PDB file of C-alpha atoms and ligand atoms in Angstrom:
ATOM      1  CA  MET X   1      40.686  -3.409  -6.065  1.00 41.00           C
ATOM      2  CA  THR X   2      37.027  -1.163  -6.205  1.00 44.00           C
ATOM      3  CA  THR X   3      35.636   0.478  -3.273  1.00 44.00           C
ATOM      4  CA  SER X   4      31.960   1.066  -2.914  1.00 51.00           C
ATOM      5  CA  THR X   5      30.470   3.153  -0.772  1.00 71.00           C
ATOM      6  CA  LEU X   6      26.830   3.212  -0.282  1.00 88.00           C
ATOM      7  CA  VAL X   7      25.191   6.787   0.088  1.00 95.00           C
ATOM      8  CA  ALA X   8      22.608   6.988   2.742  1.00 96.00           C
ATOM      9  CA  LYS X   9      19.081   8.386   1.469  1.00 97.00           C
ATOM     10  CA  ASP X  10      18.762  11.333   3.872  1.00 96.00           C
ATOM     11  CA  VAL X  11      15.551  11.817   6.058  1.00 97.00           C
ATOM     12  CA  LEU X  12      12.988  14.354   4.313  1.00 97.00           C
ATOM     13  CA  GLY X  13      10.644  14.283   7.420  1.00 97.00           C
ATOM     14  CA  ILE X  14       8.579  12.047   9.659  1.00 98.00           C
ATOM     15  CA  TYR X  15       4.764  12.622   9.217  1.00 98.00           C
ATOM     16  CA  ARG X  16       1.933  11.637  11.323  1.00 98.00           C
ATOM     17  CA  PRO X  17      -1.484  10.425   9.836  1.00 98.00           C
ATOM     18  CA  GLY X  18      -3.403  13.726   8.466  1.00 97.00           C
ATOM     19  CA  SER X  19      -6.608  12.418   8.961  1.00 96.00           C
ATOM     20  CA  SER X  20      -8.967   9.674  10.725  1.00 97.00           C
ATOM     21  CA  HIS X  21     -11.998   8.528   9.352  1.00 96.00           C
ATOM     22  CA  MET X  22     -14.214   5.054   8.254  1.00 96.00           C
ATOM     23  CA  VAL X  23     -14.007   3.672   4.974  1.00 95.00           C
ATOM     24  CA  GLY X  24     -17.445   1.916   4.644  1.00 95.00           C
ATOM     25  CA  ASP X  25     -18.333   0.367   8.090  1.00 95.00           C
ATOM     26  CA  GLY X  26     -15.313  -1.717   8.546  1.00 96.00           C
ATOM     27  CA  PHE X  27     -12.017  -0.038   7.849  1.00 97.00           C
ATOM     28  CA  PRO X  28     -11.220   2.604  10.504  1.00 97.00           C
ATOM     29  CA  VAL X  29      -8.605   4.389   8.812  1.00 98.00           C
ATOM     30  CA  ARG X  30      -5.421   6.634   9.621  1.00 98.00           C
ATOM     31  CA  ASN X  31      -4.522   8.268   6.247  1.00 98.00           C
ATOM     32  CA  LEU X  32      -0.716   9.237   5.987  1.00 98.00           C
ATOM     33  CA  PHE X  33      -1.160  10.687   2.170  1.00 98.00           C
ATOM     34  CA  PRO X  34      -2.473  12.593   0.383  1.00 97.00           C
ATOM     35  CA  SER X  35      -3.361  14.183   3.699  1.00 96.00           C
ATOM     36  CA  ASN X  36       0.036  15.000   4.635  1.00 96.00           C
ATOM     37  CA  GLU X  37       0.174  16.836   0.905  1.00 94.00           C
ATOM     38  CA  LEU X  38       3.324  15.025   0.468  1.00 96.00           C
ATOM     39  CA  ASP X  39       2.332  14.718  -2.955  1.00 92.00           C
ATOM     40  CA  GLN X  40       5.833  14.146  -5.509  1.00 95.00           C
ATOM     41  CA  ALA X  41       8.093  13.049  -2.759  1.00 97.00           C
ATOM     42  CA  VAL X  42       5.614   9.982  -2.628  1.00 98.00           C
ATOM     43  CA  ASP X  43       5.405   9.566  -6.434  1.00 98.00           C
ATOM     44  CA  PRO X  44       4.379   6.838  -7.558  1.00 98.00           C
ATOM     45  CA  PHE X  45       2.087   6.231  -4.221  1.00 98.00           C
ATOM     46  CA  LEU X  46      -0.990   8.295  -4.291  1.00 98.00           C
ATOM     47  CA  LEU X  47      -2.741   6.999  -0.962  1.00 98.00           C
ATOM     48  CA  LEU X  48      -1.464   5.072   2.456  1.00 98.00           C
ATOM     49  CA  ASP X  49      -4.576   4.282   4.479  1.00 98.00           C
ATOM     50  CA  TYR X  50      -3.709   2.149   7.824  1.00 98.00           C
ATOM     51  CA  ALA X  51      -6.842   0.256   8.984  1.00 98.00           C
ATOM     52  CA  GLY X  52      -7.209  -0.540  12.500  1.00 96.00           C
ATOM     53  CA  PRO X  53      -5.732  -2.000  14.553  1.00 98.00           C
ATOM     54  CA  GLN X  54      -9.367  -2.438  15.808  1.00 98.00           C
ATOM     55  CA  LYS X  55     -11.434  -4.773  17.168  1.00 98.00           C
ATOM     56  CA  PHE X  56     -14.799  -5.642  15.658  1.00 98.00           C
ATOM     57  CA  GLU X  57     -17.446  -7.785  17.400  1.00 98.00           C
ATOM     58  CA  PRO X  58     -19.272 -10.932  16.030  1.00 98.00           C
ATOM     59  CA  THR X  59     -21.570 -10.150  13.373  1.00 98.00           C
ATOM     60  CA  ASP X  60     -23.660 -12.228  10.430  1.00 98.00           C
ATOM     61  CA  HIS X  61     -23.323  -8.844   8.368  1.00 97.00           C
ATOM     62  CA  PRO X  62     -20.074  -8.563   7.339  1.00 97.00           C
ATOM     63  CA  ARG X  63     -18.981  -5.201   7.754  1.00 97.00           C
ATOM     64  CA  GLY X  64     -16.643  -3.176   4.570  1.00 98.00           C
ATOM     65  CA  VAL X  65     -17.265  -1.039   1.306  1.00 97.00           C
ATOM     66  CA  GLY X  66     -20.073  -1.894  -0.680  1.00 95.00           C
ATOM     67  CA  GLU X  67     -20.139  -1.557  -4.702  1.00 96.00           C
ATOM     68  CA  HIS X  68     -17.586   1.204  -6.180  1.00 97.00           C
ATOM     69  CA  PRO X  69     -15.534   1.791  -8.528  1.00 98.00           C
ATOM     70  CA  HIS X  70     -11.563   2.679  -9.408  1.00 98.00           C
ATOM     71  CA  ARG X  71      -9.795   3.772 -12.621  1.00 98.00           C
ATOM     72  CA  GLY X  72      -6.237   5.071 -13.584  1.00 98.00           C
ATOM     73  CA  PHE X  73      -4.186   3.155 -10.843  1.00 98.00           C
ATOM     74  CA  GLU X  74      -3.722   0.014  -8.501  1.00 98.00           C
ATOM     75  CA  THR X  75      -4.948  -0.637  -4.776  1.00 98.00           C
ATOM     76  CA  VAL X  76      -2.729  -2.980  -2.661  1.00 98.00           C
ATOM     77  CA  THR X  77      -3.695  -4.163   0.386  1.00 98.00           C
ATOM     78  CA  MET X  78      -1.751  -6.143   3.051  1.00 98.00           C
ATOM     79  CA  MET X  79      -3.464  -7.859   5.682  1.00 98.00           C
ATOM     80  CA  TYR X  80      -2.057  -8.016   9.435  1.00 98.00           C
ATOM     81  CA  GLN X  81      -5.089  -9.164  11.322  1.00 98.00           C
ATOM     82  CA  GLY X  82      -7.945 -10.500  10.329  1.00 98.00           C
ATOM     83  CA  SER X  83      -9.487 -11.297   6.885  1.00 98.00           C
ATOM     84  CA  VAL X  84     -11.028  -9.385   3.654  1.00 98.00           C
ATOM     85  CA  ALA X  85     -13.170 -11.102   0.867  1.00 97.00           C
ATOM     86  CA  HIS X  86     -13.077  -8.934  -2.578  1.00 96.00           C
ATOM     87  CA  ARG X  87     -15.088  -9.170  -5.679  1.00 95.00           C
ATOM     88  CA  ASP X  88     -14.949  -7.240  -8.739  1.00 95.00           C
ATOM     89  CA  SER X  89     -16.638  -6.501 -12.280  1.00 95.00           C
ATOM     90  CA  SER X  90     -13.995  -8.562 -13.570  1.00 92.00           C
ATOM     91  CA  GLY X  91     -14.809 -11.542 -12.421  1.00 92.00           C
ATOM     92  CA  ASN X  92     -12.198 -11.597  -9.969  1.00 93.00           C
ATOM     93  CA  ALA X  93     -12.438 -12.816  -6.423  1.00 93.00           C
ATOM     94  CA  GLY X  94     -10.209 -13.637  -3.536  1.00 93.00           C
ATOM     95  CA  VAL X  95      -9.751 -13.671   0.348  1.00 97.00           C
ATOM     96  CA  ILE X  96      -6.630 -12.655   1.891  1.00 97.00           C
ATOM     97  CA  GLY X  97      -5.681 -12.983   5.631  1.00 98.00           C
ATOM     98  CA  PRO X  98      -3.204 -12.304   7.887  1.00 98.00           C
ATOM     99  CA  GLY X  99       0.416 -12.026   5.788  1.00 98.00           C
ATOM    100  CA  ASP X 100      -1.435 -12.194   2.457  1.00 98.00           C
ATOM    101  CA  VAL X 101      -1.822  -9.135  -0.054  1.00 98.00           C
ATOM    102  CA  GLN X 102      -4.072  -8.507  -2.592  1.00 97.00           C
ATOM    103  CA  TRP X 103      -2.716  -6.372  -5.795  1.00 98.00           C
ATOM    104  CA  MET X 104      -5.379  -5.178  -7.643  1.00 97.00           C
ATOM    105  CA  THR X 105      -4.878  -3.032 -10.983  1.00 98.00           C
ATOM    106  CA  ALA X 106      -8.147  -0.969 -11.581  1.00 97.00           C
ATOM    107  CA  ALA X 107      -6.265   0.642 -14.987  1.00 98.00           C
ATOM    108  CA  SER X 108      -9.453   1.192 -17.281  1.00 98.00           C
ATOM    109  CA  GLY X 109     -11.509   0.434 -14.317  1.00 97.00           C
ATOM    110  CA  VAL X 110     -13.442  -1.778 -12.557  1.00 97.00           C
ATOM    111  CA  VAL X 111     -16.484  -2.029  -9.612  1.00 97.00           C
ATOM    112  CA  HIS X 112     -15.905  -4.134  -6.467  1.00 97.00           C
ATOM    113  CA  GLU X 113     -16.460  -4.759  -2.816  1.00 97.00           C
ATOM    114  CA  GLU X 114     -14.173  -4.971  -0.081  1.00 97.00           C
ATOM    115  CA  LEU X 115     -15.574  -6.932   2.976  1.00 98.00           C
ATOM    116  CA  HIS X 116     -14.652  -8.352   6.182  1.00 98.00           C
ATOM    117  CA  GLU X 117     -14.393 -12.379   4.902  1.00 98.00           C
ATOM    118  CA  ALA X 118     -17.961 -13.586   6.506  1.00 98.00           C
ATOM    119  CA  ASP X 119     -16.369 -16.588   8.779  1.00 98.00           C
ATOM    120  CA  TRP X 120     -13.908 -13.867  10.089  1.00 98.00           C
ATOM    121  CA  ALA X 121     -16.770 -11.565  11.131  1.00 98.00           C
ATOM    122  CA  LYS X 122     -19.076 -14.269  12.556  1.00 98.00           C
ATOM    123  CA  LYS X 123     -16.159 -14.557  15.033  1.00 98.00           C
ATOM    124  CA  GLY X 124     -14.953 -11.124  15.307  1.00 98.00           C
ATOM    125  CA  GLY X 125     -11.806 -10.239  16.297  1.00 98.00           C
ATOM    126  CA  THR X 126      -8.662  -7.574  15.669  1.00 98.00           C
ATOM    127  CA  PHE X 127      -8.532  -6.134  12.243  1.00 98.00           C
ATOM    128  CA  GLN X 128      -5.035  -4.497  10.986  1.00 98.00           C
ATOM    129  CA  ALA X 129      -4.299  -3.374   7.285  1.00 98.00           C
ATOM    130  CA  ILE X 130      -2.667  -1.250   5.007  1.00 98.00           C
ATOM    131  CA  GLN X 131      -3.890   0.177   1.760  1.00 98.00           C
ATOM    132  CA  LEU X 132      -1.702   1.430  -0.814  1.00 98.00           C
ATOM    133  CA  TRP X 133      -2.580   3.017  -3.778  1.00 98.00           C
ATOM    134  CA  VAL X 134      -0.010   2.899  -6.600  1.00 98.00           C
ATOM    135  CA  ASN X 135      -0.458   5.305  -9.543  1.00 98.00           C
ATOM    136  CA  LEU X 136      -0.011   3.957 -13.225  1.00 98.00           C
ATOM    137  CA  PRO X 137       1.720   5.838 -15.994  1.00 98.00           C
ATOM    138  CA  ARG X 138      -0.455   7.585 -18.301  1.00 98.00           C
ATOM    139  CA  TYR X 139       0.151   4.836 -21.303  1.00 98.00           C
ATOM    140  CA  LYS X 140      -1.247   2.246 -18.826  1.00 98.00           C
ATOM    141  CA  LYS X 141      -4.280   4.224 -17.115  1.00 98.00           C
ATOM    142  CA  MET X 142      -6.464   2.610 -19.760  1.00 98.00           C
ATOM    143  CA  SER X 143      -5.077  -0.891 -20.229  1.00 98.00           C
ATOM    144  CA  ALA X 144      -7.247  -4.051 -19.162  1.00 97.00           C
ATOM    145  CA  PRO X 145      -7.660  -4.699 -15.092  1.00 96.00           C
ATOM    146  CA  ARG X 146      -5.412  -7.357 -13.881  1.00 96.00           C
ATOM    147  CA  TYR X 147      -5.975  -8.978  -9.956  1.00 96.00           C
ATOM    148  CA  GLN X 148      -3.201 -10.479  -8.056  1.00 96.00           C
ATOM    149  CA  THR X 149      -3.685 -12.570  -4.690  1.00 96.00           C
ATOM    150  CA  ILE X 150      -0.465 -13.330  -3.491  1.00 98.00           C
ATOM    151  CA  LEU X 151      -0.528 -15.501  -0.067  1.00 98.00           C
ATOM    152  CA  LYS X 152       2.171 -15.234   2.683  1.00 98.00           C
ATOM    153  CA  ALA X 153       3.645 -18.720   1.729  1.00 98.00           C
ATOM    154  CA  GLN X 154       4.667 -17.148  -1.699  1.00 98.00           C
ATOM    155  CA  ILE X 155       6.277 -14.184  -0.133  1.00 98.00           C
ATOM    156  CA  PRO X 156      10.285 -14.376   0.369  1.00 98.00           C
ATOM    157  CA  THR X 157      11.604 -13.880   3.836  1.00 98.00           C
ATOM    158  CA  ILE X 158      14.733 -12.988   4.653  1.00 98.00           C
ATOM    159  CA  GLU X 159      16.245 -13.546   7.800  1.00 97.00           C
ATOM    160  CA  ILE X 160      18.674 -10.985   9.019  1.00 96.00           C
ATOM    161  CA  ALA X 161      22.059 -11.088  10.614  1.00 91.00           C
ATOM    162  CA  GLY X 162      22.606 -11.646  14.237  1.00 92.00           C
ATOM    163  CA  GLY X 163      18.864 -12.636  14.859  1.00 96.00           C
ATOM    164  CA  ALA X 164      17.806  -8.975  14.358  1.00 97.00           C
ATOM    165  CA  GLY X 165      14.163  -9.676  12.479  1.00 98.00           C
ATOM    166  CA  ARG X 166      12.951 -10.561   9.249  1.00 98.00           C
ATOM    167  CA  LEU X 167      12.231  -8.905   5.939  1.00 98.00           C
ATOM    168  CA  ARG X 168       9.466  -9.937   3.354  1.00 98.00           C
ATOM    169  CA  VAL X 169       9.696  -9.171   0.083  1.00 98.00           C
ATOM    170  CA  ILE X 170       6.296  -8.437  -1.651  1.00 98.00           C
ATOM    171  CA  ALA X 171       7.747  -6.497  -4.537  1.00 98.00           C
ATOM    172  CA  GLY X 172      10.959  -5.677  -6.459  1.00 98.00           C
ATOM    173  CA  ALA X 173      14.040  -7.635  -5.462  1.00 97.00           C
ATOM    174  CA  CYS X 174      16.198  -7.967  -2.173  1.00 96.00           C
ATOM    175  CA  GLN X 175      19.620  -9.232  -1.542  1.00 93.00           C
ATOM    176  CA  GLY X 176      18.445 -11.885  -4.725  1.00 94.00           C
ATOM    177  CA  TYR X 177      15.320 -12.543  -3.397  1.00 97.00           C
ATOM    178  CA  LYS X 178      12.503 -11.535  -6.032  1.00 98.00           C
ATOM    179  CA  GLY X 179       8.926 -10.424  -4.433  1.00 98.00           C
ATOM    180  CA  PRO X 180       5.780 -12.461  -6.416  1.00 98.00           C
ATOM    181  CA  ALA X 181       3.895  -9.398  -7.111  1.00 98.00           C
ATOM    182  CA  ARG X 182       3.838  -8.080 -10.676  1.00 98.00           C
ATOM    183  CA  THR X 183       4.479  -4.357 -11.051  1.00 98.00           C
ATOM    184  CA  VAL X 184       3.697  -1.973 -14.072  1.00 98.00           C
ATOM    185  CA  THR X 185       6.878  -0.021 -12.972  1.00 98.00           C
ATOM    186  CA  PRO X 186       9.549  -0.684 -10.978  1.00 98.00           C
ATOM    187  CA  ILE X 187       8.379  -0.799  -7.010  1.00 98.00           C
ATOM    188  CA  GLU X 188       9.816  -2.277  -3.934  1.00 98.00           C
ATOM    189  CA  LEU X 189       7.700  -3.434  -0.960  1.00 98.00           C
ATOM    190  CA  TYR X 190       8.908  -4.996   1.868  1.00 98.00           C
ATOM    191  CA  ASP X 191       7.741  -5.533   5.286  1.00 98.00           C
ATOM    192  CA  LEU X 192      10.168  -5.362   8.193  1.00 98.00           C
ATOM    193  CA  GLU X 193      10.203  -6.878  11.526  1.00 98.00           C
ATOM    194  CA  LEU X 194      12.713  -6.063  13.859  1.00 98.00           C
ATOM    195  CA  VAL X 195      13.532  -6.993  17.694  1.00 98.00           C
ATOM    196  CA  ALA X 196      14.446  -4.288  20.134  1.00 98.00           C
ATOM    197  CA  GLY X 197      17.882  -3.153  19.187  1.00 98.00           C
ATOM    198  CA  GLY X 198      17.734  -4.768  15.835  1.00 97.00           C
ATOM    199  CA  CYS X 199      19.238  -3.034  12.823  1.00 97.00           C
ATOM    200  CA  ALA X 200      18.845  -3.654   9.477  1.00 96.00           C
ATOM    201  CA  GLU X 201      20.286  -1.921   6.346  1.00 96.00           C
ATOM    202  CA  VAL X 202      17.922  -2.357   3.458  1.00 96.00           C
ATOM    203  CA  LEU X 203      19.663  -1.250  -0.152  1.00 96.00           C
ATOM    204  CA  LEU X 204      16.846   0.661  -2.173  1.00 97.00           C
ATOM    205  CA  PRO X 205      17.551   1.967  -5.976  1.00 97.00           C
ATOM    206  CA  ASP X 206      18.844   5.411  -6.310  1.00 97.00           C
ATOM    207  CA  GLY X 207      16.532   8.001  -7.712  1.00 98.00           C
ATOM    208  CA  HIS X 208      13.885   5.797  -6.151  1.00 98.00           C
ATOM    209  CA  THR X 209      10.734   7.296  -3.541  1.00 98.00           C
ATOM    210  CA  ALA X 210      11.586   5.355  -0.144  1.00 98.00           C
ATOM    211  CA  ALA X 211       9.406   5.612   2.750  1.00 98.00           C
ATOM    212  CA  LEU X 212       8.973   3.547   6.252  1.00 98.00           C
ATOM    213  CA  PHE X 213       5.454   3.188   7.509  1.00 98.00           C
ATOM    214  CA  VAL X 214       6.176   2.286  11.168  1.00 98.00           C
ATOM    215  CA  MET X 215       3.116  -0.433  12.313  1.00 98.00           C
ATOM    216  CA  ARG X 216       4.600  -0.872  15.955  1.00 98.00           C
ATOM    217  CA  GLY X 217       7.185  -0.149  17.902  1.00 98.00           C
ATOM    218  CA  LEU X 218      10.051   3.040  17.683  1.00 98.00           C
ATOM    219  CA  VAL X 219      12.439   3.067  14.853  1.00 98.00           C
ATOM    220  CA  SER X 220      15.198   5.238  13.240  1.00 98.00           C
ATOM    221  CA  ALA X 221      16.126   5.610   9.795  1.00 98.00           C
ATOM    222  CA  ASN X 222      19.835   6.658   8.553  1.00 96.00           C
ATOM    223  CA  GLY X 223      20.080   8.616  11.893  1.00 95.00           C
ATOM    224  CA  SER X 224      16.465  10.539  11.889  1.00 96.00           C
ATOM    225  CA  ASN X 225      14.545  11.344  15.146  1.00 96.00           C
ATOM    226  CA  ASP X 226      12.656   8.024  16.260  1.00 98.00           C
ATOM    227  CA  ALA X 227       9.265   7.223  14.676  1.00 98.00           C
ATOM    228  CA  GLY X 228       6.992   5.477  16.306  1.00 98.00           C
ATOM    229  CA  GLU X 229       3.186   3.690  15.674  1.00 98.00           C
ATOM    230  CA  ALA X 230       1.432   5.248  12.882  1.00 98.00           C
ATOM    231  CA  GLU X 231       4.296   7.544  11.283  1.00 98.00           C
ATOM    232  CA  LEU X 232       5.908   7.899   8.037  1.00 98.00           C
ATOM    233  CA  ILE X 233       9.569   8.539   7.561  1.00 98.00           C
ATOM    234  CA  VAL X 234       9.759  10.063   3.881  1.00 98.00           C
ATOM    235  CA  CYS X 235      13.523   9.813   2.457  1.00 98.00           C
ATOM    236  CA  GLU X 236      14.755  12.016  -0.520  1.00 97.00           C
ATOM    237  CA  ARG X 237      15.303   9.786  -3.496  1.00 97.00           C
ATOM    238  CA  GLY X 238      19.165  10.214  -3.969  1.00 97.00           C
ATOM    239  CA  GLY X 239      21.028   7.475  -2.128  1.00 97.00           C
ATOM    240  CA  SER X 240      20.924   3.714  -1.934  1.00 96.00           C
ATOM    241  CA  SER X 241      21.015   2.814   1.450  1.00 96.00           C
ATOM    242  CA  VAL X 242      18.842   3.107   4.707  1.00 97.00           C
ATOM    243  CA  VAL X 243      19.842   1.807   7.909  1.00 96.00           C
ATOM    244  CA  ILE X 244      16.983   0.950  10.250  1.00 97.00           C
ATOM    245  CA  GLU X 245      17.623   0.874  13.908  1.00 98.00           C
ATOM    246  CA  ALA X 246      14.555  -0.278  16.419  1.00 98.00           C
ATOM    247  CA  ARG X 247      14.582   1.228  19.817  1.00 98.00           C
ATOM    248  CA  GLU X 248      11.686  -1.223  20.484  1.00 98.00           C
ATOM    249  CA  GLY X 249      10.411  -4.294  18.691  1.00 98.00           C
ATOM    250  CA  SER X 250       9.108  -2.864  15.288  1.00 98.00           C
ATOM    251  CA  LEU X 251       6.865  -3.919  12.668  1.00 98.00           C
ATOM    252  CA  LEU X 252       7.263  -1.680   9.733  1.00 98.00           C
ATOM    253  CA  LEU X 253       6.211  -1.203   5.849  1.00 98.00           C
ATOM    254  CA  ILE X 254       8.775  -0.202   3.548  1.00 98.00           C
ATOM    255  CA  LEU X 255       7.598   1.155   0.281  1.00 98.00           C
ATOM    256  CA  SER X 256       9.899   2.559  -2.778  1.00 98.00           C
ATOM    257  CA  GLY X 257       9.392   3.255  -6.207  1.00 98.00           C
ATOM    258  CA  GLN X 258      10.503   4.570  -9.583  1.00 98.00           C
ATOM    259  CA  PRO X 259       8.901   8.207  -9.859  1.00 98.00           C
ATOM    260  CA  ILE X 260       6.135   8.407 -12.761  1.00 98.00           C
ATOM    261  CA  ARG X 261       6.762  12.349 -13.252  1.00 98.00           C
ATOM    262  CA  GLU X 262       3.286  12.838 -14.563  1.00 98.00           C
ATOM    263  CA  PRO X 263       0.450  15.647 -14.013  1.00 98.00           C
ATOM    264  CA  ILE X 264      -2.218  14.064 -11.302  1.00 97.00           C
ATOM    265  CA  ALA X 265      -5.560  14.493 -11.169  1.00 98.00           C
ATOM    266  CA  ARG X 266      -7.975  12.682  -8.713  1.00 97.00           C
ATOM    267  CA  TYR X 267     -11.735  12.779  -7.666  1.00 97.00           C
ATOM    268  CA  GLY X 268     -12.318  10.153  -4.990  1.00 95.00           C
ATOM    269  CA  PRO X 269     -11.890   6.373  -6.550  1.00 97.00           C
ATOM    270  CA  PHE X 270     -10.330   7.953 -10.074  1.00 98.00           C
ATOM    271  CA  VAL X 271      -6.860   8.986 -10.755  1.00 98.00           C
ATOM    272  CA  MET X 272      -6.091  10.246 -13.968  1.00 98.00           C
ATOM    273  CA  ASN X 273      -3.531  12.885 -15.647  1.00 98.00           C
ATOM    274  CA  THR X 274      -5.920  15.830 -16.654  1.00 98.00           C
ATOM    275  CA  LYS X 275      -9.703  17.215 -15.554  1.00 98.00           C
ATOM    276  CA  ILE X 276     -11.306  16.023 -18.697  1.00 98.00           C
ATOM    277  CA  GLU X 277     -10.433  12.188 -17.964  1.00 98.00           C
ATOM    278  CA  LEU X 278     -11.946  12.320 -14.712  1.00 98.00           C
ATOM    279  CA  VAL X 279     -14.998  13.737 -16.234  1.00 98.00           C
ATOM    280  CA  GLN X 280     -14.859  10.908 -18.669  1.00 98.00           C
ATOM    281  CA  ALA X 281     -14.079   8.434 -15.596  1.00 98.00           C
ATOM    282  CA  LEU X 282     -17.300   9.402 -13.830  1.00 98.00           C
ATOM    283  CA  GLU X 283     -19.525   9.541 -17.146  1.00 98.00           C
ATOM    284  CA  ASP X 284     -18.085   5.809 -18.135  1.00 98.00           C
ATOM    285  CA  TYR X 285     -18.707   4.494 -14.505  1.00 97.00           C
ATOM    286  CA  LYS X 286     -22.468   5.830 -14.624  1.00 97.00           C
ATOM    287  CA  ALA X 287     -23.085   4.815 -18.282  1.00 97.00           C
ATOM    288  CA  GLY X 288     -22.221   1.213 -16.620  1.00 96.00           C
ATOM    289  CA  LYS X 289     -18.890   0.580 -18.489  1.00 96.00           C
ATOM    290  CA  MET X 290     -16.868  -0.309 -15.661  1.00 96.00           C
ATOM    291  CA  GLY X 291     -19.221  -3.509 -15.063  1.00 94.00           C
ATOM    292  CA  HIS X 292     -21.335  -4.298 -12.009  1.00 92.00           C
ATOM    293  CA  LEU X 293     -20.927  -6.930  -9.425  1.00 91.00           C
ATOM    294  CA  SER X 294     -22.985  -9.896 -10.290  1.00 82.00           C
TER     295      SER X 294
HETATM  296 MN1   MN P 301     -11.831  -0.117  -3.318  1.00 54.22          MN
END
């Protein structure tokens, strides 16, 4: 007979948004990192922007961010309310709505636009989304771009025992359910909805970065202080279990992944390993090597 004991990932800290700003004219975001200088504690993740929830009036001119480049990482957009249309210089395009996810691997470089979807913009409404930047290891930063639209219907949902809530597996595997996202390095990305008083134990690989972002409600993780709306709980990498208790009905994003542990050089929309590579990225963009929107 063997006895297995799950070791809890200790909580490193709870963080509030470090800055608030508009991205283009359509994404009123609160940034959790890099503004909180979490750096290696959140490796392989580079940026977490929480957009909204905010109401937009009807318009015939969809708001958002016009043509801009990325190189060296992935942008992952999770929609909760509203709708976003994307178009890039690799010829990919897609629309995501509530419950859908867009996983864009910029890698060697794309130019894209991210706008409120035109029909949604005409009606107006409440917009709520998360954009997460996922780093790529050095050997994949200059690989070909890739684009995945992941629809709500493709995302497995696990009902939590006792009617405590439900967990959606976007990337990685949980209790035998595999998320549809193809990732470059091992990533676990789940969202979790818990009823008031609900509790869930989520297993994440020992050695993987782990953090919980609260979109709604009030939760504690492994006995931590309570974290509320727009707060981020960051855990230590050691251990494999996070017990989440909801004081109120709550919605959160669970992000976890194998750290890449390489030097990070960043400048706006480019994230490379060295300053020289950043200069090259800017030159390549200006020279049109990342393409243009047709
Ligand atoms: Mn972008």
